[in-house]
Amino acid sequence: MTAKILDGKLIAQEMREEIAAEVAKLKAAGITPGLGVLLVGDNPASRSYVTGKEKACEAAGIYSREVLLTAAASKAEIMAVVDSFNKDPQIHGILVQLPLPDSSIEQEVIASIRPDKDVDGFHPVTVGRMMLGLPTFLPCTPHGVLQILKRSGIPTDGAHVVIVGRSNIVGRPLANMLSQKSALGNATVTMCHTRTKNVAQYTRQADIVVAAAGRPHTITADMIREGAVVIDVGVNRVEDKTAKNGFRLVGDADFNEVKEKASAITPVPGGVGPMTITMLLFNTVAAARNLRPT
Ligand code: GUN
C-alpha cells in the first residue's frame, strides 16, 4: 500500500482563508485582532517559528507585535513584557515562545498570562478547562492534528490512537482531546513514552499512530500495521551538507518506508507544522471576538 499524503499546507491554506474572511468582518466592525509575541534568546528554531507566525498573521490581516529579549533577560523583565501585553487592548492573544532559556521559570511565566489571552492554550486554567471539556482555547499543535484528521475524512470515533510522546505541548493534551466525548474525540487512546516497554507492541495495534517524541526514527515501518494512519508531529533538524543552510527537517517517522505501509501519512515539512500556526491564528481571532467564556 502507498499512503495518501495528508497535505497540511493545503488544509492550513483553506483554514487561513476562512480565518482571513473572519478577520475582515471583525475589522469592518472596528476590531483588529492582535497577537503579542515574546521571544527570549536566539534559539534558531524558535526564531524561525516566530517569523513564520508573524508572516501568517500579516497574511491573515492580524496585527502582531514582537518583543525580543536577550537570553540573559531576568524573570522580572520577561514578566513585565507579559504584563504589558495583558494590559494592552490592541493585544488579544499572547504567545511566549518556548522553550525559555531558563526552563525553570516557564510555568510561572505562563501562569502570568491572562487566561482570556492565552491563545497557546498553556495556562493552567486553560488546560483545566480543556481537560473538563469546557469551551476554551485548544493548544495549537494537537488541535491542528485533529483538524487534519477531520478535514481528511479520517474518523477518530471508536479508533485506537497510539500517541508516542507525553509532552505538555503535544502528547498529553492530544490524548485528552481525543478521549473527550466530542466530535473530534471519542477515540481509545494509548500513550507511550520513554519508559514504555516495547513501544512497537502498542503502535502495531493502532488505527492511528501519532509520532510526537521529538526524535528521528521513532516510528519505523515494522512498528505499524498495514493501512494505519501516521501523523508525524516531529520537527527535527538533521545535518545535510547539500542543503542551503546545512540542515534539513525530518519528522519522527521514517517517512520513505512508513509511507509504503500506511494508508495515510503527514509529511515533514508540510504536514502538522502549517496547522499549528493556523490554529494560533484561529485562537487569536476567537480571543478578539471574546468568545472564550471565563
Ligand atoms: N514551542 C514549540 N511549540 C510551541 C508552541 O506551540 N507554542 C509556543 N509558545 N512555543 C512552542
Short mmCIF file of C-alpha atoms and ligand atoms in Angstrom, two decimals:
data_model
loop_
_atom_site.label_atom_id
_atom_site.label_comp_id
_atom_site.label_asym_id
_atom_site.label_seq_id
_atom_site.Cartn_x
_atom_site.Cartn_y
_atom_site.Cartn_z
CA MET A 1 0.00 0.00 0.00
CA THR A 2 1.26 3.50 -0.76
CA ALA A 3 -0.02 6.11 1.62
CA LYS A 4 -2.12 9.12 0.75
CA ILE A 5 -0.06 12.17 1.67
CA LEU A 6 -2.04 14.36 4.06
CA ASP A 7 -1.20 17.84 2.80
CA GLY A 8 -1.20 20.01 5.92
CA LYS A 9 -0.13 23.01 3.90
CA LEU A 10 -3.24 22.80 1.74
CA ILE A 11 -5.59 22.23 4.69
CA ALA A 12 -3.90 25.12 6.51
CA GLN A 13 -4.36 27.35 3.45
CA GLU A 14 -8.09 26.53 3.35
CA MET A 15 -8.47 27.36 7.03
CA ARG A 16 -6.40 30.55 6.72
CA GLU A 17 -8.78 31.78 4.02
CA GLU A 18 -11.71 31.15 6.39
CA ILE A 19 -9.82 32.98 9.15
CA ALA A 20 -8.91 35.93 6.89
CA ALA A 21 -12.61 36.31 5.99
CA GLU A 22 -13.44 36.37 9.71
CA VAL A 23 -10.71 38.98 10.33
CA ALA A 24 -12.13 41.15 7.53
CA LYS A 25 -15.57 41.05 9.21
CA LEU A 26 -14.07 41.98 12.57
CA LYS A 27 -12.11 44.85 11.03
CA ALA A 28 -15.28 46.14 9.40
CA ALA A 29 -16.76 46.18 12.93
CA GLY A 30 -13.75 48.17 14.18
CA ILE A 31 -11.77 45.33 15.80
CA THR A 32 -8.32 44.35 14.51
CA PRO A 33 -7.26 41.08 16.12
CA GLY A 34 -3.80 41.47 17.67
CA LEU A 35 -1.14 38.98 18.77
CA GLY A 36 1.73 39.80 21.13
CA VAL A 37 4.77 37.54 20.73
CA LEU A 38 7.65 37.33 23.18
CA LEU A 39 10.88 35.66 22.10
CA VAL A 40 13.65 35.29 24.65
CA GLY A 41 17.12 34.39 23.37
CA ASP A 42 18.24 33.39 19.92
CA ASN A 43 17.37 29.71 19.53
CA PRO A 44 17.31 29.40 15.70
CA ALA A 45 14.31 27.03 15.60
CA SER A 46 12.30 29.40 17.86
CA ARG A 47 13.34 32.39 15.71
CA SER A 48 12.15 30.58 12.63
CA TYR A 49 8.78 29.61 14.25
CA VAL A 50 8.22 33.20 15.37
CA THR A 51 8.97 34.56 11.89
CA GLY A 52 6.50 32.04 10.44
CA LYS A 53 3.83 33.14 12.92
CA GLU A 54 4.33 36.81 12.09
CA LYS A 55 4.14 36.27 8.35
CA ALA A 56 0.97 34.22 8.78
CA CYS A 57 -0.59 36.98 10.92
CA GLU A 58 0.19 39.58 8.30
CA ALA A 59 -1.27 37.45 5.51
CA ALA A 60 -4.50 36.97 7.53
CA GLY A 61 -4.78 40.68 8.40
CA ILE A 62 -3.94 40.12 12.08
CA TYR A 63 -1.82 42.75 13.83
CA SER A 64 1.25 41.27 15.51
CA ARG A 65 3.84 42.80 17.77
CA GLU A 66 7.07 41.06 18.63
CA VAL A 67 9.21 41.76 21.67
CA LEU A 68 12.71 40.31 21.66
CA LEU A 69 14.70 39.90 24.87
CA THR A 70 18.22 38.56 25.14
CA ALA A 71 18.88 35.15 26.69
CA ALA A 72 20.17 37.00 29.77
CA ALA A 73 16.77 38.65 30.46
CA SER A 74 15.61 38.28 34.06
CA LYS A 75 12.29 36.79 35.13
CA ALA A 76 11.14 40.29 36.11
CA GLU A 77 11.90 41.63 32.61
CA ILE A 78 10.03 38.74 31.00
CA MET A 79 7.05 39.17 33.31
CA ALA A 80 6.99 42.92 32.60
CA VAL A 81 6.52 42.22 28.88
CA VAL A 82 3.72 39.72 29.59
CA ASP A 83 2.11 42.28 31.89
CA SER A 84 2.25 44.96 29.19
CA PHE A 85 0.57 42.57 26.73
CA ASN A 86 -2.01 41.65 29.39
CA LYS A 87 -2.97 45.31 29.76
CA ASP A 88 -2.82 46.30 26.08
CA PRO A 89 -6.28 46.48 24.47
CA GLN A 90 -4.70 46.08 20.98
CA ILE A 91 -3.34 42.68 22.01
CA HIS A 92 -5.99 39.94 22.17
CA GLY A 93 -3.65 36.95 22.22
CA ILE A 94 -0.26 36.38 23.86
CA LEU A 95 2.40 33.91 22.87
CA VAL A 96 5.59 33.34 24.84
CA GLN A 97 7.78 31.20 22.61
CA LEU A 98 9.02 28.08 24.37
CA PRO A 99 11.47 26.82 25.42
CA LEU A 100 12.69 29.76 27.52
CA PRO A 101 16.48 29.83 28.04
CA ASP A 102 15.75 29.23 31.75
CA SER A 103 13.13 26.49 31.65
CA SER A 104 12.69 26.62 35.44
CA ILE A 105 10.60 29.81 35.13
CA GLU A 106 8.36 28.66 32.26
CA GLN A 107 5.36 27.65 34.35
CA GLU A 108 5.41 30.90 36.35
CA VAL A 109 5.63 32.97 33.17
CA ILE A 110 2.78 31.04 31.53
CA ALA A 111 0.65 31.42 34.66
CA SER A 112 1.09 35.21 34.45
CA ILE A 113 -0.66 35.38 31.05
CA ARG A 114 -4.30 36.46 31.25
CA PRO A 115 -6.30 33.27 30.60
CA ASP A 116 -8.60 35.11 28.18
CA LYS A 117 -5.50 35.99 26.10
CA ASP A 118 -3.90 32.54 26.38
CA VAL A 119 -4.05 31.65 22.67
CA ASP A 120 -1.33 29.00 23.09
CA GLY A 121 -3.60 27.09 25.48
CA PHE A 122 -0.85 26.51 28.05
CA HIS A 123 -2.17 28.40 31.10
CA PRO A 124 -3.27 26.06 33.94
CA VAL A 125 -6.82 27.48 33.79
CA THR A 126 -6.98 26.80 30.04
CA VAL A 127 -5.56 23.30 30.48
CA GLY A 128 -8.06 22.60 33.26
CA ARG A 129 -10.99 23.79 31.15
CA MET A 130 -9.84 21.67 28.22
CA MET A 131 -9.49 18.67 30.50
CA LEU A 132 -13.08 19.17 31.69
CA GLY A 133 -14.35 19.59 28.12
CA LEU A 134 -15.36 23.23 28.75
CA PRO A 135 -15.09 25.88 26.00
CA THR A 136 -11.56 27.27 25.90
CA PHE A 137 -8.53 27.83 23.66
CA LEU A 138 -7.27 24.47 22.47
CA PRO A 139 -3.48 24.10 22.24
CA CYS A 140 -2.41 24.69 18.65
CA THR A 141 -0.44 21.60 17.63
CA PRO A 142 -2.87 18.98 18.99
CA HIS A 143 -5.81 20.96 17.63
CA GLY A 144 -4.03 21.10 14.25
CA VAL A 145 -3.68 17.30 14.32
CA LEU A 146 -7.42 16.91 14.97
CA GLN A 147 -8.26 19.31 12.13
CA ILE A 148 -6.05 17.36 9.68
CA LEU A 149 -7.86 14.14 10.63
CA LYS A 150 -11.29 15.75 10.42
CA ARG A 151 -10.69 17.55 7.13
CA SER A 152 -9.13 14.42 5.59
CA GLY A 153 -12.19 12.34 6.49
CA ILE A 154 -10.30 10.11 8.96
CA PRO A 155 -12.67 9.26 11.82
CA THR A 156 -11.44 9.25 15.40
CA ASP A 157 -14.75 7.90 16.75
CA GLY A 158 -14.02 4.39 18.04
CA ALA A 159 -10.47 4.46 16.62
CA HIS A 160 -7.49 3.26 18.61
CA VAL A 161 -4.97 6.11 18.61
CA VAL A 162 -1.47 5.44 19.92
CA ILE A 163 0.48 8.58 20.78
CA VAL A 164 4.24 8.30 21.18
CA GLY A 165 5.36 11.22 23.35
CA ARG A 166 3.97 12.79 26.51
CA SER A 167 4.95 16.45 26.27
CA ASN A 168 2.76 19.17 27.77
CA ILE A 169 2.61 20.83 24.32
CA VAL A 170 1.53 17.83 22.22
CA GLY A 171 1.20 14.30 23.60
CA ARG A 172 -0.70 14.89 26.81
CA PRO A 173 -3.22 17.47 25.59
CA LEU A 174 -3.79 15.45 22.40
CA ALA A 175 -4.52 12.32 24.44
CA ASN A 176 -7.02 14.31 26.44
CA MET A 177 -8.72 15.89 23.45
CA LEU A 178 -9.01 12.58 21.60
CA SER A 179 -10.57 10.90 24.62
CA GLN A 180 -13.27 13.57 25.07
CA LYS A 181 -16.87 12.70 24.25
CA SER A 182 -16.95 15.09 21.32
CA ALA A 183 -16.98 15.28 17.53
CA LEU A 184 -13.17 15.42 17.31
CA GLY A 185 -12.69 12.80 20.03
CA ASN A 186 -14.35 9.52 21.04
CA ALA A 187 -11.09 7.63 20.43
CA THR A 188 -9.50 4.93 22.55
CA VAL A 189 -6.13 6.40 23.43
CA THR A 190 -2.84 4.77 24.40
CA MET A 191 0.11 6.96 25.30
CA CYS A 192 3.67 5.67 25.04
CA HIS A 193 6.76 7.43 26.31
CA THR A 194 10.43 6.95 27.09
CA ARG A 195 9.68 4.48 29.89
CA THR A 196 7.26 2.37 27.86
CA LYS A 197 8.46 -1.20 27.44
CA ASN A 198 8.27 -2.32 23.80
CA VAL A 199 6.57 0.66 22.14
CA ALA A 200 6.05 -1.37 18.95
CA GLN A 201 3.64 -3.78 20.65
CA TYR A 202 1.29 -0.80 21.13
CA THR A 203 1.83 1.04 17.86
CA ARG A 204 1.13 -2.18 15.90
CA GLN A 205 -2.39 -2.21 17.36
CA ALA A 206 -3.14 1.38 16.33
CA ASP A 207 -5.57 2.63 13.71
CA ILE A 208 -3.81 5.99 14.04
CA VAL A 209 -0.22 6.48 15.25
CA VAL A 210 0.84 9.96 16.36
CA ALA A 211 4.61 10.40 16.48
CA ALA A 212 5.38 13.19 18.93
CA ALA A 213 8.60 12.10 20.59
CA GLY A 214 10.89 14.75 19.11
CA ARG A 215 13.37 12.15 17.85
CA PRO A 216 14.00 10.91 14.29
CA HIS A 217 13.44 7.20 13.50
CA THR A 218 10.97 6.81 16.39
CA ILE A 219 8.42 5.15 14.09
CA THR A 220 9.64 2.63 11.54
CA ALA A 221 7.58 0.55 9.09
CA ASP A 222 7.78 -2.59 11.22
CA MET A 223 6.09 -0.68 14.06
CA ILE A 224 2.78 -0.05 12.27
CA ARG A 225 0.14 -2.30 10.84
CA GLU A 226 -0.68 -2.27 7.11
CA GLY A 227 -3.17 0.55 6.43
CA ALA A 228 -2.62 2.55 9.63
CA VAL A 229 -2.71 6.36 9.55
CA VAL A 230 0.51 8.07 10.70
CA ILE A 231 0.54 11.65 11.92
CA ASP A 232 4.08 12.93 12.33
CA VAL A 233 4.47 15.85 14.72
CA GLY A 234 8.28 15.69 14.80
CA VAL A 235 10.35 18.59 13.51
CA ASN A 236 14.00 17.56 13.77
CA ARG A 237 16.94 19.34 12.18
CA VAL A 238 19.45 16.89 10.74
CA GLU A 239 22.74 17.88 9.18
CA ASP A 240 22.68 17.97 5.38
CA LYS A 241 25.70 19.44 3.65
CA THR A 242 23.82 19.60 0.34
CA ALA A 243 21.12 21.84 1.85
CA LYS A 244 21.35 25.63 1.62
CA ASN A 245 21.57 26.21 5.38
CA GLY A 246 23.38 22.97 6.21
CA PHE A 247 20.38 21.09 7.62
CA ARG A 248 17.04 19.67 6.59
CA LEU A 249 13.90 18.95 8.56
CA VAL A 250 12.78 15.39 9.21
CA GLY A 251 9.93 14.03 11.28
CA ASP A 252 9.83 11.33 13.93
CA ALA A 253 8.73 8.67 11.42
CA ASP A 254 10.90 7.10 8.71
CA PHE A 255 8.76 8.65 6.00
CA ASN A 256 10.04 6.70 2.97
CA GLU A 257 9.47 3.27 4.45
CA VAL A 258 6.37 4.08 6.52
CA LYS A 259 4.53 5.58 3.52
CA GLU A 260 4.71 2.17 1.78
CA LYS A 261 2.71 0.56 4.57
CA ALA A 262 0.42 3.28 5.94
CA SER A 263 -2.86 4.30 4.30
CA ALA A 264 -2.17 7.99 5.00
CA ILE A 265 0.73 9.98 6.41
CA THR A 266 1.64 13.61 7.07
CA PRO A 267 4.96 14.75 5.55
CA VAL A 268 7.62 16.84 7.32
CA PRO A 269 7.76 19.65 6.44
CA GLY A 270 4.28 20.45 5.10
CA GLY A 271 2.15 18.34 7.46
CA VAL A 272 1.35 19.31 11.04
CA GLY A 273 3.66 22.38 11.11
CA PRO A 274 1.49 24.73 9.00
CA MET A 275 -1.57 23.64 11.00
CA THR A 276 -0.01 24.71 14.30
CA ILE A 277 0.34 28.29 13.09
CA THR A 278 -3.16 28.20 11.62
CA MET A 279 -4.70 27.19 14.92
CA LEU A 280 -2.82 30.06 16.59
CA LEU A 281 -4.49 32.47 14.14
CA PHE A 282 -7.82 30.75 14.83
CA ASN A 283 -7.40 31.24 18.60
CA THR A 284 -6.29 34.87 18.18
CA VAL A 285 -9.44 35.66 16.20
CA ALA A 286 -11.54 33.85 18.82
CA ALA A 287 -9.84 35.95 21.51
CA ALA A 288 -10.59 39.15 19.59
CA ARG A 289 -14.24 38.13 19.31
CA ASN A 290 -14.12 37.50 23.05
CA LEU A 291 -15.75 34.15 22.53
CA ARG A 292 -13.98 32.46 25.39
CA PRO A 293 -16.22 32.47 28.46
CA THR A 294 -14.25 32.99 31.65
N1 GUN B 1 7.48 25.78 21.10
C1 GUN B 1 7.17 24.70 20.33
N2 GUN B 1 5.85 24.70 20.02
C2 GUN B 1 5.33 25.80 20.61
C3 GUN B 1 4.01 26.33 20.65
O1 GUN B 1 3.03 25.79 20.10
N3 GUN B 1 3.87 27.49 21.35
C4 GUN B 1 4.91 28.10 21.99
N4 GUN B 1 4.68 29.20 22.65
N5 GUN B 1 6.14 27.62 21.97
C5 GUN B 1 6.34 26.47 21.28
#
